[in-house]
């Protein structure tokens, strides 16, 4: 299957998965916790991941799946084709708000992002990107990002990091709150990366994200010129959880240098 045919196939599968999620609003949703009380998972997350894996196994038997809910493969290296899937990114929003969540999917070949998809299920908004072919919002091509300054930027960041915490110096993030034009937190890494790619945000910062949270959005961000890294400025980690920042290239370095001050690990 060539890349264009694969793109059409994936879009169709994502739209069907979204239909299943919307239908789940009409039934009881079973909610469990994972690592901690606010780390939620539902029967819908699991069912949607199984839906994707069933199709991938059938139509792309040589491909592997790195999925949040654990129904895919054990991924310790990125050779070959790997689908990185979060069936519902923003599960807390899904449970409490019935909005502000997304399906997130990235297709990688030997560790290089080839296709990226973020589907805002409730609003029926599909963001996607093809490596070397641009990023799109509902099939309208997104422009390259224009230079900005911190004082003119909207930053996506959880407000917790502007309070005393064990990860970063909160005095520096408080300065960012004061010096940026505005701060936002949507509770879905995938949506915040889609908003970065479409110019609604100028940066997105998180202390800890998993590969499936960022895989689709990173392909998208690159296609509009954004820069993604961990807090050390290294390439974002696609094998395990790590710090993460994606930003307009004109402010990425300044954010790391002046406002993101990681505390030494104890």
mmCIF file of C-alpha atoms in Angstrom:
data_model
loop_
_atom_site.group_PDB
_atom_site.id
_atom_site.type_symbol
_atom_site.label_atom_id
_atom_site.label_comp_id
_atom_site.label_asym_id
_atom_site.label_seq_id
_atom_site.Cartn_x
_atom_site.Cartn_y
_atom_site.Cartn_z
ATOM 1 C CA UNK A 1 0.000 0.000 0.000
ATOM 2 C CA UNK A 2 1.529 3.344 -1.028
ATOM 3 C CA UNK A 3 1.589 6.310 1.312
ATOM 4 C CA UNK A 4 -1.453 8.033 -0.200
ATOM 5 C CA UNK A 5 -3.555 4.886 -0.048
ATOM 6 C CA UNK A 6 -2.386 4.280 3.512
ATOM 7 C CA UNK A 7 -3.343 7.841 4.429
ATOM 8 C CA UNK A 8 -6.892 7.325 3.098
ATOM 9 C CA UNK A 9 -7.147 3.990 4.913
ATOM 10 C CA UNK A 10 -6.036 5.518 8.231
ATOM 11 C CA UNK A 11 -8.424 8.459 7.944
ATOM 12 C CA UNK A 12 -11.316 6.086 7.356
ATOM 13 C CA UNK A 13 -10.322 3.976 10.353
ATOM 14 C CA UNK A 14 -9.954 7.039 12.593
ATOM 15 C CA UNK A 15 -13.380 8.367 11.599
ATOM 16 C CA UNK A 16 -14.956 4.973 12.362
ATOM 17 C CA UNK A 17 -13.213 4.872 15.743
ATOM 18 C CA UNK A 18 -14.501 8.372 16.466
ATOM 19 C CA UNK A 19 -18.026 7.257 15.631
ATOM 20 C CA UNK A 20 -17.654 4.426 18.144
ATOM 21 C CA UNK A 21 -16.476 6.864 20.815
ATOM 22 C CA UNK A 22 -19.387 9.252 20.236
ATOM 23 C CA UNK A 23 -21.816 6.331 20.439
ATOM 24 C CA UNK A 24 -20.324 5.401 23.815
ATOM 25 C CA UNK A 25 -21.824 8.621 25.243
ATOM 26 C CA UNK A 26 -25.185 6.874 25.075
ATOM 27 C CA UNK A 27 -24.106 3.999 27.326
ATOM 28 C CA UNK A 28 -22.484 3.521 30.721
ATOM 29 C CA UNK A 29 -18.726 4.050 30.698
ATOM 30 C CA UNK A 30 -16.615 1.907 33.015
ATOM 31 C CA UNK A 31 -13.774 3.900 34.615
ATOM 32 C CA UNK A 32 -10.668 2.441 36.283
ATOM 33 C CA UNK A 33 -7.388 3.920 37.487
ATOM 34 C CA UNK A 34 -3.849 2.970 36.462
ATOM 35 C CA UNK A 35 -0.678 4.434 38.010
ATOM 36 C CA UNK A 36 -2.546 6.816 40.367
ATOM 37 C CA UNK A 37 -6.025 8.075 41.184
ATOM 38 C CA UNK A 38 -6.059 10.678 38.400
ATOM 39 C CA UNK A 39 -4.597 8.350 35.755
ATOM 40 C CA UNK A 40 -7.867 7.124 34.287
ATOM 41 C CA UNK A 41 -8.709 4.446 31.749
ATOM 42 C CA UNK A 42 -12.131 3.409 30.467
ATOM 43 C CA UNK A 43 -13.591 0.463 28.651
ATOM 44 C CA UNK A 44 -13.816 2.766 25.618
ATOM 45 C CA UNK A 45 -10.026 3.433 25.593
ATOM 46 C CA UNK A 46 -9.471 -0.322 25.592
ATOM 47 C CA UNK A 47 -12.102 -1.108 22.978
ATOM 48 C CA UNK A 48 -10.811 1.559 20.581
ATOM 49 C CA UNK A 49 -7.218 0.365 20.906
ATOM 50 C CA UNK A 50 -8.355 -3.208 20.184
ATOM 51 C CA UNK A 51 -10.298 -1.931 17.146
ATOM 52 C CA UNK A 52 -7.165 -0.341 15.671
ATOM 53 C CA UNK A 53 -4.961 -3.328 16.448
ATOM 54 C CA UNK A 54 -7.396 -5.760 14.843
ATOM 55 C CA UNK A 55 -7.270 -3.795 11.583
ATOM 56 C CA UNK A 56 -3.504 -3.250 11.687
ATOM 57 C CA UNK A 57 -2.800 -6.935 12.347
ATOM 58 C CA UNK A 58 -5.060 -7.914 9.444
ATOM 59 C CA UNK A 59 -3.956 -5.391 6.828
ATOM 60 C CA UNK A 60 -0.363 -4.659 7.884
ATOM 61 C CA UNK A 61 0.902 -7.929 9.415
ATOM 62 C CA UNK A 62 4.538 -6.851 9.426
ATOM 63 C CA UNK A 63 3.876 -3.675 11.388
ATOM 64 C CA UNK A 64 4.088 -3.287 15.166
ATOM 65 C CA UNK A 65 1.842 -1.267 17.492
ATOM 66 C CA UNK A 66 2.959 0.815 20.494
ATOM 67 C CA UNK A 67 -0.340 1.494 22.259
ATOM 68 C CA UNK A 68 -1.090 3.144 25.594
ATOM 69 C CA UNK A 69 -3.417 0.434 26.868
ATOM 70 C CA UNK A 70 -0.944 -2.413 26.309
ATOM 71 C CA UNK A 71 -2.756 -4.475 23.674
ATOM 72 C CA UNK A 72 -0.027 -3.960 21.093
ATOM 73 C CA UNK A 73 3.603 -5.062 20.986
ATOM 74 C CA UNK A 74 6.440 -4.683 23.466
ATOM 75 C CA UNK A 75 8.486 -1.941 21.835
ATOM 76 C CA UNK A 76 12.144 -1.636 22.881
ATOM 77 C CA UNK A 77 13.523 -0.317 19.573
ATOM 78 C CA UNK A 78 12.003 1.379 16.538
ATOM 79 C CA UNK A 79 13.106 -0.709 13.563
ATOM 80 C CA UNK A 80 10.546 -1.311 10.843
ATOM 81 C CA UNK A 81 7.111 0.313 10.873
ATOM 82 C CA UNK A 82 5.637 1.179 14.275
ATOM 83 C CA UNK A 83 2.171 2.635 14.865
ATOM 84 C CA UNK A 84 2.145 4.765 18.048
ATOM 85 C CA UNK A 85 -1.426 5.003 19.286
ATOM 86 C CA UNK A 86 -3.311 6.721 22.065
ATOM 87 C CA UNK A 87 -6.958 5.719 21.540
ATOM 88 C CA UNK A 88 -8.228 8.530 23.777
ATOM 89 C CA UNK A 89 -5.705 11.205 24.699
ATOM 90 C CA UNK A 90 -7.306 13.218 27.482
ATOM 91 C CA UNK A 91 -9.254 10.430 29.196
ATOM 92 C CA UNK A 92 -10.039 12.621 32.211
ATOM 93 C CA UNK A 93 -11.698 15.131 29.877
ATOM 94 C CA UNK A 94 -13.529 12.288 28.131
ATOM 95 C CA UNK A 95 -14.897 11.048 31.465
ATOM 96 C CA UNK A 96 -15.770 14.416 33.023
ATOM 97 C CA UNK A 97 -16.443 16.745 30.093
ATOM 98 C CA UNK A 98 -17.259 14.620 27.040
ATOM 99 C CA UNK A 99 -14.972 16.926 25.041
ATOM 100 C CA UNK A 100 -11.331 18.106 24.838
ATOM 101 C CA UNK A 101 -9.914 14.680 23.987
ATOM 102 C CA UNK A 102 -8.531 13.165 20.791
ATOM 103 C CA UNK A 103 -7.371 10.055 19.004
ATOM 104 C CA UNK A 104 -3.613 10.374 18.498
ATOM 105 C CA UNK A 105 -1.662 8.276 15.997
ATOM 106 C CA UNK A 106 1.840 8.444 14.544
ATOM 107 C CA UNK A 107 3.323 6.077 11.942
ATOM 108 C CA UNK A 108 7.110 5.736 12.178
ATOM 109 C CA UNK A 109 9.593 3.927 9.949
ATOM 110 C CA UNK A 110 12.927 3.115 11.592
ATOM 111 C CA UNK A 111 12.271 5.853 14.137
ATOM 112 C CA UNK A 112 11.374 8.545 11.587
ATOM 113 C CA UNK A 113 7.861 9.997 11.592
ATOM 114 C CA UNK A 114 6.059 9.470 8.291
ATOM 115 C CA UNK A 115 2.376 10.112 9.046
ATOM 116 C CA UNK A 116 0.668 11.861 11.955
ATOM 117 C CA UNK A 117 -3.007 12.151 12.923
ATOM 118 C CA UNK A 118 -4.908 13.914 15.710
ATOM 119 C CA UNK A 119 -8.682 13.623 15.638
ATOM 120 C CA UNK A 120 -10.803 15.908 17.817
ATOM 121 C CA UNK A 121 -13.691 13.444 18.054
ATOM 122 C CA UNK A 122 -16.453 15.711 19.379
ATOM 123 C CA UNK A 123 -15.789 18.570 16.954
ATOM 124 C CA UNK A 124 -15.061 16.212 14.026
ATOM 125 C CA UNK A 125 -11.794 18.054 13.370
ATOM 126 C CA UNK A 126 -8.996 16.011 11.819
ATOM 127 C CA UNK A 127 -5.431 17.272 11.846
ATOM 128 C CA UNK A 128 -2.908 15.240 9.892
ATOM 129 C CA UNK A 129 0.565 15.449 8.435
ATOM 130 C CA UNK A 130 2.620 13.651 5.803
ATOM 131 C CA UNK A 131 6.395 13.826 6.169
ATOM 132 C CA UNK A 132 7.672 16.207 3.512
ATOM 133 C CA UNK A 133 4.119 16.886 2.355
ATOM 134 C CA UNK A 134 2.838 19.347 4.934
ATOM 135 C CA UNK A 135 0.355 19.469 7.816
ATOM 136 C CA UNK A 136 -3.391 19.855 7.374
ATOM 137 C CA UNK A 137 -6.508 20.846 9.278
ATOM 138 C CA UNK A 138 -9.591 19.185 7.754
ATOM 139 C CA UNK A 139 -7.550 18.776 4.537
ATOM 140 C CA UNK A 140 -6.660 22.480 4.338
ATOM 141 C CA UNK A 141 -2.890 22.910 4.372
ATOM 142 C CA UNK A 142 -1.499 24.717 7.394
ATOM 143 C CA UNK A 143 1.075 27.496 6.818
ATOM 144 C CA UNK A 144 4.570 27.514 8.264
ATOM 145 C CA UNK A 145 4.784 29.174 11.672
ATOM 146 C CA UNK A 146 5.725 32.849 11.764
ATOM 147 C CA UNK A 147 8.297 34.223 14.210
ATOM 148 C CA UNK A 148 6.969 35.405 17.536
ATOM 149 C CA UNK A 149 8.198 36.607 20.919
ATOM 150 C CA UNK A 150 7.413 35.423 24.437
ATOM 151 C CA UNK A 151 5.416 38.588 25.077
ATOM 152 C CA UNK A 152 3.177 37.763 22.106
ATOM 153 C CA UNK A 153 2.900 34.022 22.731
ATOM 154 C CA UNK A 154 0.172 31.759 24.086
ATOM 155 C CA UNK A 155 1.825 28.918 26.015
ATOM 156 C CA UNK A 156 0.250 25.553 26.774
ATOM 157 C CA UNK A 157 1.288 24.448 30.257
ATOM 158 C CA UNK A 158 -0.368 22.940 33.309
ATOM 159 C CA UNK A 159 -0.694 25.581 36.050
ATOM 160 C CA UNK A 160 0.780 23.105 38.550
ATOM 161 C CA UNK A 161 4.280 23.921 37.275
ATOM 162 C CA UNK A 162 3.896 27.524 38.464
ATOM 163 C CA UNK A 163 3.477 26.247 42.035
ATOM 164 C CA UNK A 164 6.110 24.563 44.252
ATOM 165 C CA UNK A 165 6.878 21.130 42.779
ATOM 166 C CA UNK A 166 9.707 18.603 42.616
ATOM 167 C CA UNK A 167 10.340 18.838 38.865
ATOM 168 C CA UNK A 168 11.146 22.455 37.932
ATOM 169 C CA UNK A 169 11.991 25.753 39.621
ATOM 170 C CA UNK A 170 8.559 27.315 39.886
ATOM 171 C CA UNK A 171 9.915 30.861 40.189
ATOM 172 C CA UNK A 172 11.054 30.625 36.569
ATOM 173 C CA UNK A 173 7.704 29.329 35.371
ATOM 174 C CA UNK A 174 5.941 32.084 37.321
ATOM 175 C CA UNK A 175 8.025 34.568 35.308
ATOM 176 C CA UNK A 176 6.824 32.851 32.157
ATOM 177 C CA UNK A 177 3.206 33.227 33.298
ATOM 178 C CA UNK A 178 3.766 36.956 33.789
ATOM 179 C CA UNK A 179 5.785 37.558 30.609
ATOM 180 C CA UNK A 180 3.821 35.478 28.101
ATOM 181 C CA UNK A 181 0.689 36.901 26.515
ATOM 182 C CA UNK A 182 -1.382 34.052 27.956
ATOM 183 C CA UNK A 183 -1.327 30.509 29.355
ATOM 184 C CA UNK A 184 -3.656 27.635 28.485
ATOM 185 C CA UNK A 185 -4.108 24.027 29.580
ATOM 186 C CA UNK A 186 -6.453 21.746 27.654
ATOM 187 C CA UNK A 187 -5.639 18.416 29.301
ATOM 188 C CA UNK A 188 -4.709 16.637 26.064
ATOM 189 C CA UNK A 189 -1.147 16.654 24.746
ATOM 190 C CA UNK A 190 -2.386 15.653 21.299
ATOM 191 C CA UNK A 191 -4.801 18.580 21.033
ATOM 192 C CA UNK A 192 -2.210 21.021 22.324
ATOM 193 C CA UNK A 193 0.233 19.843 19.647
ATOM 194 C CA UNK A 194 -2.504 20.205 17.027
ATOM 195 C CA UNK A 195 -3.115 23.734 18.289
ATOM 196 C CA UNK A 196 0.623 24.464 18.068
ATOM 197 C CA UNK A 197 0.728 23.238 14.476
ATOM 198 C CA UNK A 198 -2.314 25.341 13.565
ATOM 199 C CA UNK A 199 -0.996 28.473 15.294
ATOM 200 C CA UNK A 200 -3.489 28.542 18.167
ATOM 201 C CA UNK A 201 -0.651 27.963 20.625
ATOM 202 C CA UNK A 202 2.987 29.024 20.309
ATOM 203 C CA UNK A 203 4.438 26.385 22.646
ATOM 204 C CA UNK A 204 3.454 23.337 24.655
ATOM 205 C CA UNK A 205 5.354 22.250 27.779
ATOM 206 C CA UNK A 206 4.939 19.084 29.865
ATOM 207 C CA UNK A 207 6.969 17.430 32.607
ATOM 208 C CA UNK A 208 6.175 13.876 31.559
ATOM 209 C CA UNK A 209 4.720 12.443 28.363
ATOM 210 C CA UNK A 210 4.751 9.006 26.775
ATOM 211 C CA UNK A 211 5.636 8.298 23.119
ATOM 212 C CA UNK A 212 2.008 7.722 22.081
ATOM 213 C CA UNK A 213 1.080 11.151 23.498
ATOM 214 C CA UNK A 214 3.405 12.989 21.126
ATOM 215 C CA UNK A 215 4.088 10.705 18.142
ATOM 216 C CA UNK A 216 1.370 12.021 15.833
ATOM 217 C CA UNK A 217 1.775 15.621 16.934
ATOM 218 C CA UNK A 218 5.531 15.598 16.370
ATOM 219 C CA UNK A 219 5.111 14.741 12.686
ATOM 220 C CA UNK A 220 2.626 17.594 12.437
ATOM 221 C CA UNK A 221 4.780 20.076 14.342
ATOM 222 C CA UNK A 222 7.813 19.399 12.169
ATOM 223 C CA UNK A 223 5.848 20.047 8.977
ATOM 224 C CA UNK A 224 5.054 23.622 10.054
ATOM 225 C CA UNK A 225 8.567 24.329 11.360
ATOM 226 C CA UNK A 226 8.063 23.801 15.107
ATOM 227 C CA UNK A 227 10.881 22.342 17.219
ATOM 228 C CA UNK A 228 10.318 19.475 19.675
ATOM 229 C CA UNK A 229 12.736 18.215 22.329
ATOM 230 C CA UNK A 230 13.051 17.231 25.961
ATOM 231 C CA UNK A 231 14.137 19.802 28.541
ATOM 232 C CA UNK A 232 17.805 19.068 27.805
ATOM 233 C CA UNK A 233 17.294 20.058 24.190
ATOM 234 C CA UNK A 234 17.685 16.460 23.038
ATOM 235 C CA UNK A 235 15.425 14.731 20.500
ATOM 236 C CA UNK A 236 12.083 13.818 22.078
ATOM 237 C CA UNK A 237 12.035 10.268 23.454
ATOM 238 C CA UNK A 238 9.881 7.778 21.526
ATOM 239 C CA UNK A 239 10.607 4.736 23.693
ATOM 240 C CA UNK A 240 9.782 5.941 27.209
ATOM 241 C CA UNK A 241 8.263 8.805 29.186
ATOM 242 C CA UNK A 242 10.280 12.024 29.294
ATOM 243 C CA UNK A 243 10.011 15.785 29.637
ATOM 244 C CA UNK A 244 8.724 17.485 26.502
ATOM 245 C CA UNK A 245 8.557 20.881 24.870
ATOM 246 C CA UNK A 246 7.369 21.754 21.371
ATOM 247 C CA UNK A 247 7.429 25.360 20.277
ATOM 248 C CA UNK A 248 7.618 27.910 17.530
ATOM 249 C CA UNK A 249 11.319 27.843 16.523
ATOM 250 C CA UNK A 250 11.732 31.524 17.362
ATOM 251 C CA UNK A 251 11.048 30.901 21.086
ATOM 252 C CA UNK A 252 12.003 27.243 21.675
ATOM 253 C CA UNK A 253 15.574 28.007 22.759
ATOM 254 C CA UNK A 254 14.540 30.993 24.880
ATOM 255 C CA UNK A 255 11.967 28.912 26.760
ATOM 256 C CA UNK A 256 14.599 26.302 27.632
ATOM 257 C CA UNK A 257 17.241 28.851 28.531
ATOM 258 C CA UNK A 258 15.202 31.333 30.567
ATOM 259 C CA UNK A 259 12.074 29.655 31.896
ATOM 260 C CA UNK A 260 12.411 25.863 32.162
ATOM 261 C CA UNK A 261 14.773 25.109 35.028
ATOM 262 C CA UNK A 262 14.698 21.391 35.934
ATOM 263 C CA UNK A 263 15.566 20.536 39.514
ATOM 264 C CA UNK A 264 18.401 18.037 40.109
ATOM 265 C CA UNK A 265 17.069 14.505 40.435
ATOM 266 C CA UNK A 266 17.344 13.286 44.016
#
